[in-house]
CSV table of N, CA and C in Angstrom, one decimal:
chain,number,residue,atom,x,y,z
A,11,UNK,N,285.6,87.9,159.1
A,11,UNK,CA,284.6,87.2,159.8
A,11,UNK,C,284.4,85.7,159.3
A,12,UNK,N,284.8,84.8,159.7
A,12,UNK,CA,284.9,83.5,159.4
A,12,UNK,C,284.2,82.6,160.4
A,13,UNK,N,284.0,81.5,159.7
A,13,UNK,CA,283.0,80.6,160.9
A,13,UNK,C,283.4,79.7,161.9
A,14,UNK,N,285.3,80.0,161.8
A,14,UNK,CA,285.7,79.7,162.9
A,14,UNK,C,286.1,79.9,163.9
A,15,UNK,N,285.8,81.6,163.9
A,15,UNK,CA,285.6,82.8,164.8
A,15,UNK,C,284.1,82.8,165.3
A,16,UNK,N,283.3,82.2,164.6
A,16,UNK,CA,282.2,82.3,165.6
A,16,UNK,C,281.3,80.9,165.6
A,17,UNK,N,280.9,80.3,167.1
A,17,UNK,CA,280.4,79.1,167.2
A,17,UNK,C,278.7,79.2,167.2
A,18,UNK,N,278.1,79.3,166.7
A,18,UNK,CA,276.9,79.8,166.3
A,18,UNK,C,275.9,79.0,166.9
A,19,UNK,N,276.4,77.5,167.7
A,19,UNK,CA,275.4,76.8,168.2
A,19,UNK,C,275.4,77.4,169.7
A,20,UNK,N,276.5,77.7,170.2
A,20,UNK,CA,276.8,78.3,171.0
A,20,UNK,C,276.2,79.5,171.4
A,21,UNK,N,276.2,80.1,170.4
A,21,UNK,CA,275.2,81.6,170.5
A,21,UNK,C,273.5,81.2,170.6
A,22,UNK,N,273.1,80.5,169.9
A,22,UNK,CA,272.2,80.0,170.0
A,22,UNK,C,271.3,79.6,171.4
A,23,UNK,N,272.1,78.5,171.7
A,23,UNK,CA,272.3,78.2,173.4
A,23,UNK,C,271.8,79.1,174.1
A,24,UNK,N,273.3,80.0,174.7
A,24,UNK,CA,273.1,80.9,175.3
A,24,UNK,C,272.0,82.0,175.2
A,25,UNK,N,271.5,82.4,173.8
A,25,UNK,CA,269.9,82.9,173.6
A,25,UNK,C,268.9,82.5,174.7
A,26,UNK,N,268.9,81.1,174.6
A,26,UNK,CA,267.9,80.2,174.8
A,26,UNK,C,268.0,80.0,176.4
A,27,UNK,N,269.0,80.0,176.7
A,27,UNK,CA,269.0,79.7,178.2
A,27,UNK,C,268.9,81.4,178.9
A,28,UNK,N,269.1,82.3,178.0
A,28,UNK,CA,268.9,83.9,178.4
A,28,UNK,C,267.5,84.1,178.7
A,29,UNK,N,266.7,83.3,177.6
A,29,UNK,CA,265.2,83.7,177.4
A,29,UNK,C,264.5,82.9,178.9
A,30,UNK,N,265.0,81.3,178.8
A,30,UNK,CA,264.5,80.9,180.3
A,30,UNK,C,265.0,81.4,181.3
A,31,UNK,N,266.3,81.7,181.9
A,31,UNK,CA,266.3,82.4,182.9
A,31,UNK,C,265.3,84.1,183.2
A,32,UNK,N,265.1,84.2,182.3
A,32,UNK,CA,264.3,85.7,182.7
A,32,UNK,C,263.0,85.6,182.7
A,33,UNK,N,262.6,84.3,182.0
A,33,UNK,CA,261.3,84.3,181.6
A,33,UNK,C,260.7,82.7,182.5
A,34,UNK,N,261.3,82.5,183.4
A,34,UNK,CA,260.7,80.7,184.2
A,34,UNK,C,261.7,81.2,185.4
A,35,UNK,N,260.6,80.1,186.2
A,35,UNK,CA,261.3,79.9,187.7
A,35,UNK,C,260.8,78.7,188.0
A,36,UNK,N,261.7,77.9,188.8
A,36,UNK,CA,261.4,76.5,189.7
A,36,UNK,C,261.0,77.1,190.4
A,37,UNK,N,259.5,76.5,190.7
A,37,UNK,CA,259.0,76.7,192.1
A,37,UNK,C,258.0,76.0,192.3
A,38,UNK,N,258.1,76.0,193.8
A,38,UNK,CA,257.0,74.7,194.2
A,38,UNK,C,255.7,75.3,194.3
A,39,UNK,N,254.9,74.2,193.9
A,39,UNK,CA,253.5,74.6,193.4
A,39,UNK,C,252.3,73.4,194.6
A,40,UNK,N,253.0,72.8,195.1
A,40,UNK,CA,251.9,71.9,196.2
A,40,UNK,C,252.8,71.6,197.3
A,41,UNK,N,252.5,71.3,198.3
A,41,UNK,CA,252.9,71.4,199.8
A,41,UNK,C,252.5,69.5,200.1
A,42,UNK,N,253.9,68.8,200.4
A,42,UNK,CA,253.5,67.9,201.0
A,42,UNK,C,252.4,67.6,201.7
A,43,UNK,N,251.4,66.6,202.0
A,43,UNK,CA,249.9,66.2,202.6
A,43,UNK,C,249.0,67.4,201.9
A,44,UNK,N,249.0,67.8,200.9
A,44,UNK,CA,247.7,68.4,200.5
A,44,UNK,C,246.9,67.9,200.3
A,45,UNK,N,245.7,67.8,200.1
A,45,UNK,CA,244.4,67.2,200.5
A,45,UNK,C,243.7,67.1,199.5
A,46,UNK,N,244.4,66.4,198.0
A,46,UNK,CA,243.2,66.7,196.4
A,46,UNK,C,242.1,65.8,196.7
A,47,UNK,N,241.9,64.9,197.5
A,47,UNK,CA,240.4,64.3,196.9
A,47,UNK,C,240.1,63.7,198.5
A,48,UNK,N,239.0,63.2,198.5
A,48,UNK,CA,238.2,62.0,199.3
A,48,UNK,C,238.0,60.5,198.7
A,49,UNK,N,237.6,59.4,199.5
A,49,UNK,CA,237.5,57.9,199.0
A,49,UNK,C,237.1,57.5,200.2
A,50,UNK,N,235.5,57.1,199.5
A,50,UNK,CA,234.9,55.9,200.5
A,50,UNK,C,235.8,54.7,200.8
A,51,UNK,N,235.7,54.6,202.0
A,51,UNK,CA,236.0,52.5,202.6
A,51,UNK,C,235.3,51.6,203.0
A,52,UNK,N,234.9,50.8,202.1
A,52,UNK,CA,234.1,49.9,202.5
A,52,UNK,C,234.3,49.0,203.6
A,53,UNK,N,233.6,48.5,204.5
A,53,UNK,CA,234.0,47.8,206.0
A,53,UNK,C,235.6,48.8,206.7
A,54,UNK,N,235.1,49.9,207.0
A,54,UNK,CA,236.0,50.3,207.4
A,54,UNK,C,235.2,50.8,209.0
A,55,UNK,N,236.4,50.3,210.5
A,55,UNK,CA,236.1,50.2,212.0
A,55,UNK,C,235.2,51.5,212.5
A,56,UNK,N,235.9,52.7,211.6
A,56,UNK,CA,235.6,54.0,211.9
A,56,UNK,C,234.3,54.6,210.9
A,57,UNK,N,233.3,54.5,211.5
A,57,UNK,CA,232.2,55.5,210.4
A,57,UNK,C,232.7,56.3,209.6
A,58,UNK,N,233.3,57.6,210.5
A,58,UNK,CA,234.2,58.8,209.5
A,58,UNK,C,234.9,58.0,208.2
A,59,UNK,N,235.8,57.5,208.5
A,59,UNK,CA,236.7,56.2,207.3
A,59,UNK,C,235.6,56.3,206.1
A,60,UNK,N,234.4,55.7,206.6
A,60,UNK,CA,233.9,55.0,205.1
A,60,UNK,C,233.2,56.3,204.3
A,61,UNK,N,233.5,57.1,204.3
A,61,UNK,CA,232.8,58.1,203.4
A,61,UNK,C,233.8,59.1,203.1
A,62,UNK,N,234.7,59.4,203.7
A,62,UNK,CA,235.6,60.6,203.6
A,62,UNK,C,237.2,60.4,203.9
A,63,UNK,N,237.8,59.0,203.3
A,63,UNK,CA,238.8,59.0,203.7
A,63,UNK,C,239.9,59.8,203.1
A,64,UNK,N,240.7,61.1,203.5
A,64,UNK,CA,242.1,61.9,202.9
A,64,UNK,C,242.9,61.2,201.8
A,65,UNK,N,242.7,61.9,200.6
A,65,UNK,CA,243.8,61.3,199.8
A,65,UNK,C,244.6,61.8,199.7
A,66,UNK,N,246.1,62.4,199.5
A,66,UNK,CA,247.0,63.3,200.0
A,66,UNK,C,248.7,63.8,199.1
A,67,UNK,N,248.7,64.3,198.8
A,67,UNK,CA,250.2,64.4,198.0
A,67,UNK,C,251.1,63.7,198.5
A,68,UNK,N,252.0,62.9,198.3
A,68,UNK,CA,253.4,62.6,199.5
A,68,UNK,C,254.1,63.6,199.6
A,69,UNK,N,254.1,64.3,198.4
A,69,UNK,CA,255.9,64.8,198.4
A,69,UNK,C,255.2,66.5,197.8
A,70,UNK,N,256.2,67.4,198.3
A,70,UNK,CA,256.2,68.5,198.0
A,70,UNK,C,256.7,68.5,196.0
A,71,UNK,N,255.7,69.5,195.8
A,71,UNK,CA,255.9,69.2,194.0
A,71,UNK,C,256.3,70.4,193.6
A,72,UNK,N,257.3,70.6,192.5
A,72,UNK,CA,257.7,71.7,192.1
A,72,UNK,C,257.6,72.0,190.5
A,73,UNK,N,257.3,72.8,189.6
A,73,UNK,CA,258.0,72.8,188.5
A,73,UNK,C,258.6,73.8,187.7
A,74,UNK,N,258.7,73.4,186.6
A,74,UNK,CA,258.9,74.7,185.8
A,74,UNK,C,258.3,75.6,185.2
A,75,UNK,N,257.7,76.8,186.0
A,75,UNK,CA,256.7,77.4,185.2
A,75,UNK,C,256.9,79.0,184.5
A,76,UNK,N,255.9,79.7,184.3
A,76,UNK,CA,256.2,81.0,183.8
A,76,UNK,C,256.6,82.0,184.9
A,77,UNK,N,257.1,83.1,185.1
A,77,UNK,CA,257.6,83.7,186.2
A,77,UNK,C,256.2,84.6,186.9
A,78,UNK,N,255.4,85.2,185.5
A,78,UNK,CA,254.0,85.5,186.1
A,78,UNK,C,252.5,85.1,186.2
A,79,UNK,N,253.3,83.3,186.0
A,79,UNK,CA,251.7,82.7,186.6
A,79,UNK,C,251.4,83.1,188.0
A,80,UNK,N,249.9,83.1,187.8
A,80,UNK,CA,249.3,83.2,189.4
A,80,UNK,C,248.8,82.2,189.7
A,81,UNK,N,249.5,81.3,190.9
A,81,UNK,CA,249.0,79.7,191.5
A,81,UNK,C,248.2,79.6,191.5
A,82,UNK,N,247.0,80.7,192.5
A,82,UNK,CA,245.9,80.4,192.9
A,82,UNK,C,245.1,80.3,191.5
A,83,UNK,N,244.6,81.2,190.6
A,83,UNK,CA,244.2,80.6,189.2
A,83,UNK,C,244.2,79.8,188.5
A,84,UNK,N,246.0,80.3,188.1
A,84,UNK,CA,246.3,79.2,186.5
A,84,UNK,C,246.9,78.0,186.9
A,85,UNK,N,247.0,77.4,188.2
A,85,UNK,CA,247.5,76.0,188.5
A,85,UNK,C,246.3,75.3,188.8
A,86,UNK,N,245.7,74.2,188.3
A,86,UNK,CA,244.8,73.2,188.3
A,86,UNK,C,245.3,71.9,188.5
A,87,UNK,N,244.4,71.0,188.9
A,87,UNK,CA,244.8,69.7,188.9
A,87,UNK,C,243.5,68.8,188.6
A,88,UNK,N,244.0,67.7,188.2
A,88,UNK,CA,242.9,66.3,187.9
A,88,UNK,C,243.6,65.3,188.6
A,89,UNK,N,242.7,64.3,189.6
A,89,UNK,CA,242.7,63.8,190.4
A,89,UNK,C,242.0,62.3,189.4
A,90,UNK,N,242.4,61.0,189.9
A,90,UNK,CA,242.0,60.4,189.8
A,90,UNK,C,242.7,58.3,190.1
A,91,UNK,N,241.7,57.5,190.9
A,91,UNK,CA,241.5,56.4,191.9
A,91,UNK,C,241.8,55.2,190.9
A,92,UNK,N,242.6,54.6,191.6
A,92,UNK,CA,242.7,53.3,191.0
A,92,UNK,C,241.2,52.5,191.2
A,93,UNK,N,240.8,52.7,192.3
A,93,UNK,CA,239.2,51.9,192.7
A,93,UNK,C,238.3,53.4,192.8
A,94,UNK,N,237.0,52.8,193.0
A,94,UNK,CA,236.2,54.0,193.1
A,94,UNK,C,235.6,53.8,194.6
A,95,UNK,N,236.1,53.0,195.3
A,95,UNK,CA,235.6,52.4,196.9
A,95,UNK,C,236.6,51.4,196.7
A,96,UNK,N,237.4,51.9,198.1
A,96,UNK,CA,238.3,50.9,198.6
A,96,UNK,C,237.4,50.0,199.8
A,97,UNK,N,238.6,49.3,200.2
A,97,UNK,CA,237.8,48.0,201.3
A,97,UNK,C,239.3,47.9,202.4
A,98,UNK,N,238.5,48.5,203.3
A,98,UNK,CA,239.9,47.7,204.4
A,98,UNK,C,239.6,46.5,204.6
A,99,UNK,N,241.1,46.3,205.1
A,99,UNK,CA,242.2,47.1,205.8
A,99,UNK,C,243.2,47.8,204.7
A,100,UNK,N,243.3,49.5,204.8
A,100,UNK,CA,244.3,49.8,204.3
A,100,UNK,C,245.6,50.5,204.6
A,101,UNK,N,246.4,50.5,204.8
A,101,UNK,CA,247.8,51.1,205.6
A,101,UNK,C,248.5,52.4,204.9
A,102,UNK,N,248.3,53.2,206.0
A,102,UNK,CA,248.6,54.7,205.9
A,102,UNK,C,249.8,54.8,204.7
A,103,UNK,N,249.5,55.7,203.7
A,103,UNK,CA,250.4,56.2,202.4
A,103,UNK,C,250.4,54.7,201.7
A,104,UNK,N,249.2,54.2,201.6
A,104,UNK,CA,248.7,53.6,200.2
A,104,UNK,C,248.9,53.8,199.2
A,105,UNK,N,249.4,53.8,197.9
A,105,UNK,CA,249.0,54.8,196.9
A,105,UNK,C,247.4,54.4,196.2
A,106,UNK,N,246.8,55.4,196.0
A,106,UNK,CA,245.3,54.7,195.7
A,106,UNK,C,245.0,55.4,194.3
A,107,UNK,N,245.8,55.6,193.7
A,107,UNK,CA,245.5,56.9,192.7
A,107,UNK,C,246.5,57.5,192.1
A,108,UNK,N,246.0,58.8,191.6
A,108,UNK,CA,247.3,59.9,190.9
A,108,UNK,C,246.4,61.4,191.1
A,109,UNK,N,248.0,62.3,190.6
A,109,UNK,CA,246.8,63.7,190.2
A,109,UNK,C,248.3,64.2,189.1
A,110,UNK,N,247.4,64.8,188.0
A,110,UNK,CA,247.7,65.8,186.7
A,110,UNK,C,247.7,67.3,187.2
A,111,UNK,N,249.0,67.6,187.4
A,111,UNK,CA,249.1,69.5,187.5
A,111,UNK,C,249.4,70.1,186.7
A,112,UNK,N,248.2,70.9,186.3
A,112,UNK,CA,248.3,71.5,184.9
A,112,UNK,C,249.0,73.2,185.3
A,113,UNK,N,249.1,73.8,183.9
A,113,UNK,CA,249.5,75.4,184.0
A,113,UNK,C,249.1,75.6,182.9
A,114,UNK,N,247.7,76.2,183.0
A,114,UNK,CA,246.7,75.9,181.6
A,114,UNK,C,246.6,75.2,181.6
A,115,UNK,N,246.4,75.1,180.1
A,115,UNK,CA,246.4,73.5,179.9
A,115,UNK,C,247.5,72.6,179.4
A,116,UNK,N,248.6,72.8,180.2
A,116,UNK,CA,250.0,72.5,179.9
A,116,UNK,C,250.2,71.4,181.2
A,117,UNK,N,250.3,70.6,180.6
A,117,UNK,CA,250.8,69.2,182.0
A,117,UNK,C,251.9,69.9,182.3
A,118,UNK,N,252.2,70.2,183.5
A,118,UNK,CA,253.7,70.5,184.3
A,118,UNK,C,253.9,69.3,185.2
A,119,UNK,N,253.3,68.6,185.8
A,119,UNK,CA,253.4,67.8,186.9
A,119,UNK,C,252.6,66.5,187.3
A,120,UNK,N,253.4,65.2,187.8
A,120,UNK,CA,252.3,64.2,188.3
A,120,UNK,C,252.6,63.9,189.7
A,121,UNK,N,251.9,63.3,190.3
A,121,UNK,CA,252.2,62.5,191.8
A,121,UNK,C,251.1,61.6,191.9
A,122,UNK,N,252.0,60.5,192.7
A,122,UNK,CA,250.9,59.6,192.9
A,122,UNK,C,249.9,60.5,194.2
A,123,UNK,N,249.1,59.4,194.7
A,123,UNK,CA,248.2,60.2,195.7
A,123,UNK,C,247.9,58.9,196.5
A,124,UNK,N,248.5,59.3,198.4
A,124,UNK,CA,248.3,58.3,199.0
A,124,UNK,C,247.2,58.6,199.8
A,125,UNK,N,247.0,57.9,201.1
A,125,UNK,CA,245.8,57.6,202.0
A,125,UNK,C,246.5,58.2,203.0
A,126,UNK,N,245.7,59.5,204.1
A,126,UNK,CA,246.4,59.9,204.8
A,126,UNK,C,246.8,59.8,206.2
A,127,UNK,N,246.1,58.4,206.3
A,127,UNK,CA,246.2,57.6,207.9
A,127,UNK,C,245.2,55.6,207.3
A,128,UNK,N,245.6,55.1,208.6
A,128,UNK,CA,245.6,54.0,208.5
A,128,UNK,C,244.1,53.9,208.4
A,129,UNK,N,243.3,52.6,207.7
A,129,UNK,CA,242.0,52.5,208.1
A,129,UNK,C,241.7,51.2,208.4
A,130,UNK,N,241.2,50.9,209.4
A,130,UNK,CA,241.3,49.7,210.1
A,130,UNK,C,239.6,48.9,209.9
A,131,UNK,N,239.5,47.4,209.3
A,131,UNK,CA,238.3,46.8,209.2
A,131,UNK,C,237.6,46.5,210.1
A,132,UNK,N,236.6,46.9,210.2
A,132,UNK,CA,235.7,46.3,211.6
A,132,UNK,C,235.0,44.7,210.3
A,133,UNK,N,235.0,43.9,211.7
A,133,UNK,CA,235.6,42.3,211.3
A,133,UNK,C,233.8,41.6,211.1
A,134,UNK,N,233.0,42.6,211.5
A,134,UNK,CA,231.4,42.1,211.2
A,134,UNK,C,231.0,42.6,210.0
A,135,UNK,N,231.5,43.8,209.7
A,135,UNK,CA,231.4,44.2,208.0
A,135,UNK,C,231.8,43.3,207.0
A,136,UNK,N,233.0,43.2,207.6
A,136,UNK,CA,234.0,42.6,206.6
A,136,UNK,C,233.2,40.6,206.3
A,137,UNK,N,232.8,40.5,207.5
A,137,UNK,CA,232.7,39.2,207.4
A,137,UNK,C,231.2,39.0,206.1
A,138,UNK,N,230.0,40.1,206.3
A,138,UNK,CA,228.9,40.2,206.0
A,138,UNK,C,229.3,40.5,204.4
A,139,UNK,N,230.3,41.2,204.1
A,139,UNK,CA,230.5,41.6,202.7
A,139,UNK,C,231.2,40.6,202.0
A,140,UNK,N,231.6,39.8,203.1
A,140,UNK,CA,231.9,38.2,202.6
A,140,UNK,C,230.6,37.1,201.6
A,141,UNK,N,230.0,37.4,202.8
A,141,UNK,CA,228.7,36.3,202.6
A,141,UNK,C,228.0,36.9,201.3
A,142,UNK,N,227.8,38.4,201.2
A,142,UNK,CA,227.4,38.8,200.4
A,142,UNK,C,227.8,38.3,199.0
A,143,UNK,N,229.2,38.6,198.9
A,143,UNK,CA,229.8,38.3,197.6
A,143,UNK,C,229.8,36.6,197.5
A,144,UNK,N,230.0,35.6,198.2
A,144,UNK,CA,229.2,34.5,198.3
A,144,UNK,C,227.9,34.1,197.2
A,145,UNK,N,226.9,34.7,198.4
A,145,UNK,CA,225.7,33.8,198.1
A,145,UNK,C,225.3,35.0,196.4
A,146,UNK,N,226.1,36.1,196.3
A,146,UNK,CA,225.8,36.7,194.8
A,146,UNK,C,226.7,36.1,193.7
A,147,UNK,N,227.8,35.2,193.6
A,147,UNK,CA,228.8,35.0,192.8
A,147,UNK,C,227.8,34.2,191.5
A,148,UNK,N,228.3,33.9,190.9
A,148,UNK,CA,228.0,32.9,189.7
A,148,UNK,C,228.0,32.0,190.2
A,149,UNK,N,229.3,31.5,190.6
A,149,UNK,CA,229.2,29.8,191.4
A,149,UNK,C,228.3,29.3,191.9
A,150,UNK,N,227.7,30.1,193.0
A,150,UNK,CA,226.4,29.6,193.9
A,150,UNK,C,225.1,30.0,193.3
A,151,UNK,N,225.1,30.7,192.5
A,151,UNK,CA,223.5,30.8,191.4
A,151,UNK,C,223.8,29.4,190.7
A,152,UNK,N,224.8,28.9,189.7
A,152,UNK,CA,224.9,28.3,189.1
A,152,UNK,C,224.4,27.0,189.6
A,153,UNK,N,225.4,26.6,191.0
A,153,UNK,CA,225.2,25.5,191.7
A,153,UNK,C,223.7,25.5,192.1
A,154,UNK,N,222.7,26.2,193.0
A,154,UNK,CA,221.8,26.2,193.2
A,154,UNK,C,220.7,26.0,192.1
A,155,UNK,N,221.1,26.4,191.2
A,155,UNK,CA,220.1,26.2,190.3
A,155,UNK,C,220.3,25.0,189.5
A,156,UNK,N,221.6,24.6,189.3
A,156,UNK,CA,222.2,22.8,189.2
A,156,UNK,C,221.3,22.0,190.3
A,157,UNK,N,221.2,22.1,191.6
A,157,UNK,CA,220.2,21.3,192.4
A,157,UNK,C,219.3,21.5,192.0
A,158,UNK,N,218.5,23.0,191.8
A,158,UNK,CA,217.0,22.5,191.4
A,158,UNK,C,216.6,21.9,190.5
A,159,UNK,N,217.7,21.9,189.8
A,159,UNK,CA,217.6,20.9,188.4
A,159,UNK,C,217.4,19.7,188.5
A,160,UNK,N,218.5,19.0,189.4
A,160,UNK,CA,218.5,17.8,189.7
A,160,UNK,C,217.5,17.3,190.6
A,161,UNK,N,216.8,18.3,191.3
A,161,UNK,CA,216.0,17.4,192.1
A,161,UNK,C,214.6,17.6,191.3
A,162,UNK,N,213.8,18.2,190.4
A,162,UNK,CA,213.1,18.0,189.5
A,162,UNK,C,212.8,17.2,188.9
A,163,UNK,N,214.1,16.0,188.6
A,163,UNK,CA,213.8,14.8,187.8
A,163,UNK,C,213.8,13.5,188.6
């Protein structure tokens, strides 16, 4: 028995790929357009839009998990928005975000998270959230209170 009769990284290996094959499976764990969260729109045409707009998986997700996890339980996810209120106009599969798919508490998976239809600005909101941010900025406190200044003396 000599050690160049037996390749021992080899054996090794093969262990290891014995133990995953019996004990893991690829498999998909979320279904293209699934539906993890909501996102208000601000000046958005449609009422429904500004409170409950679909955030949505793009892409079917799969990973590598244990062979007797149960989905419904041990798979979780965390969800989370680049903004906390968007503002139309925004165009269908935006990415607005992400989500964390856990197995336990084991990260197995990420995806971004898009918008699941278009949301179109209605143009009197939009214009009003104008004015708003306007007459609230620094600039025009500043300036206006620069006139009262000046006309005081």
């Amino acid at each position: 028995d000599t050690d160049s009769e037996h390749i021992y990284s080899y054996q090794i290996a093969n262990t290891l790929i014995d133990y995953a094959i019996k004990n893991f499976q690829y498999k998909q764990i979320f279904e293209k357009d699934k539906v993890v969260c909501s996102v208000s729109v601000k000046s958005a045409l449609k009422e429904e839009n500004s409170d409950n707009t679909k955030c949505v998986i793009p892409n079917d997700i799969f990973a590598l998990i244990p062979k007797d996890t149960d989905l419904s339980n041990e798979i979780t996810y965390k969800t989370f928005l680049h903004e906390t209120e968007l503002v139309a106009p925004i165009e269908k599969n935006a990415v607005v975000g992400g989500v964390h798919i856990y197995c336990g508490d084991v990260l197995i998976a990420e995806s971004p998270i898009v918008i699941n239809e278009s949301v179109e600005s209605n143009a009197i909101l939009s214009t009003l959230d104008g004015m708003k941010a306007f007459f609230t900025s620094r600039f025009f406190i500043i300036m206006t209170n620069l006139q009262k200044l000046l006309n005081l003396n």
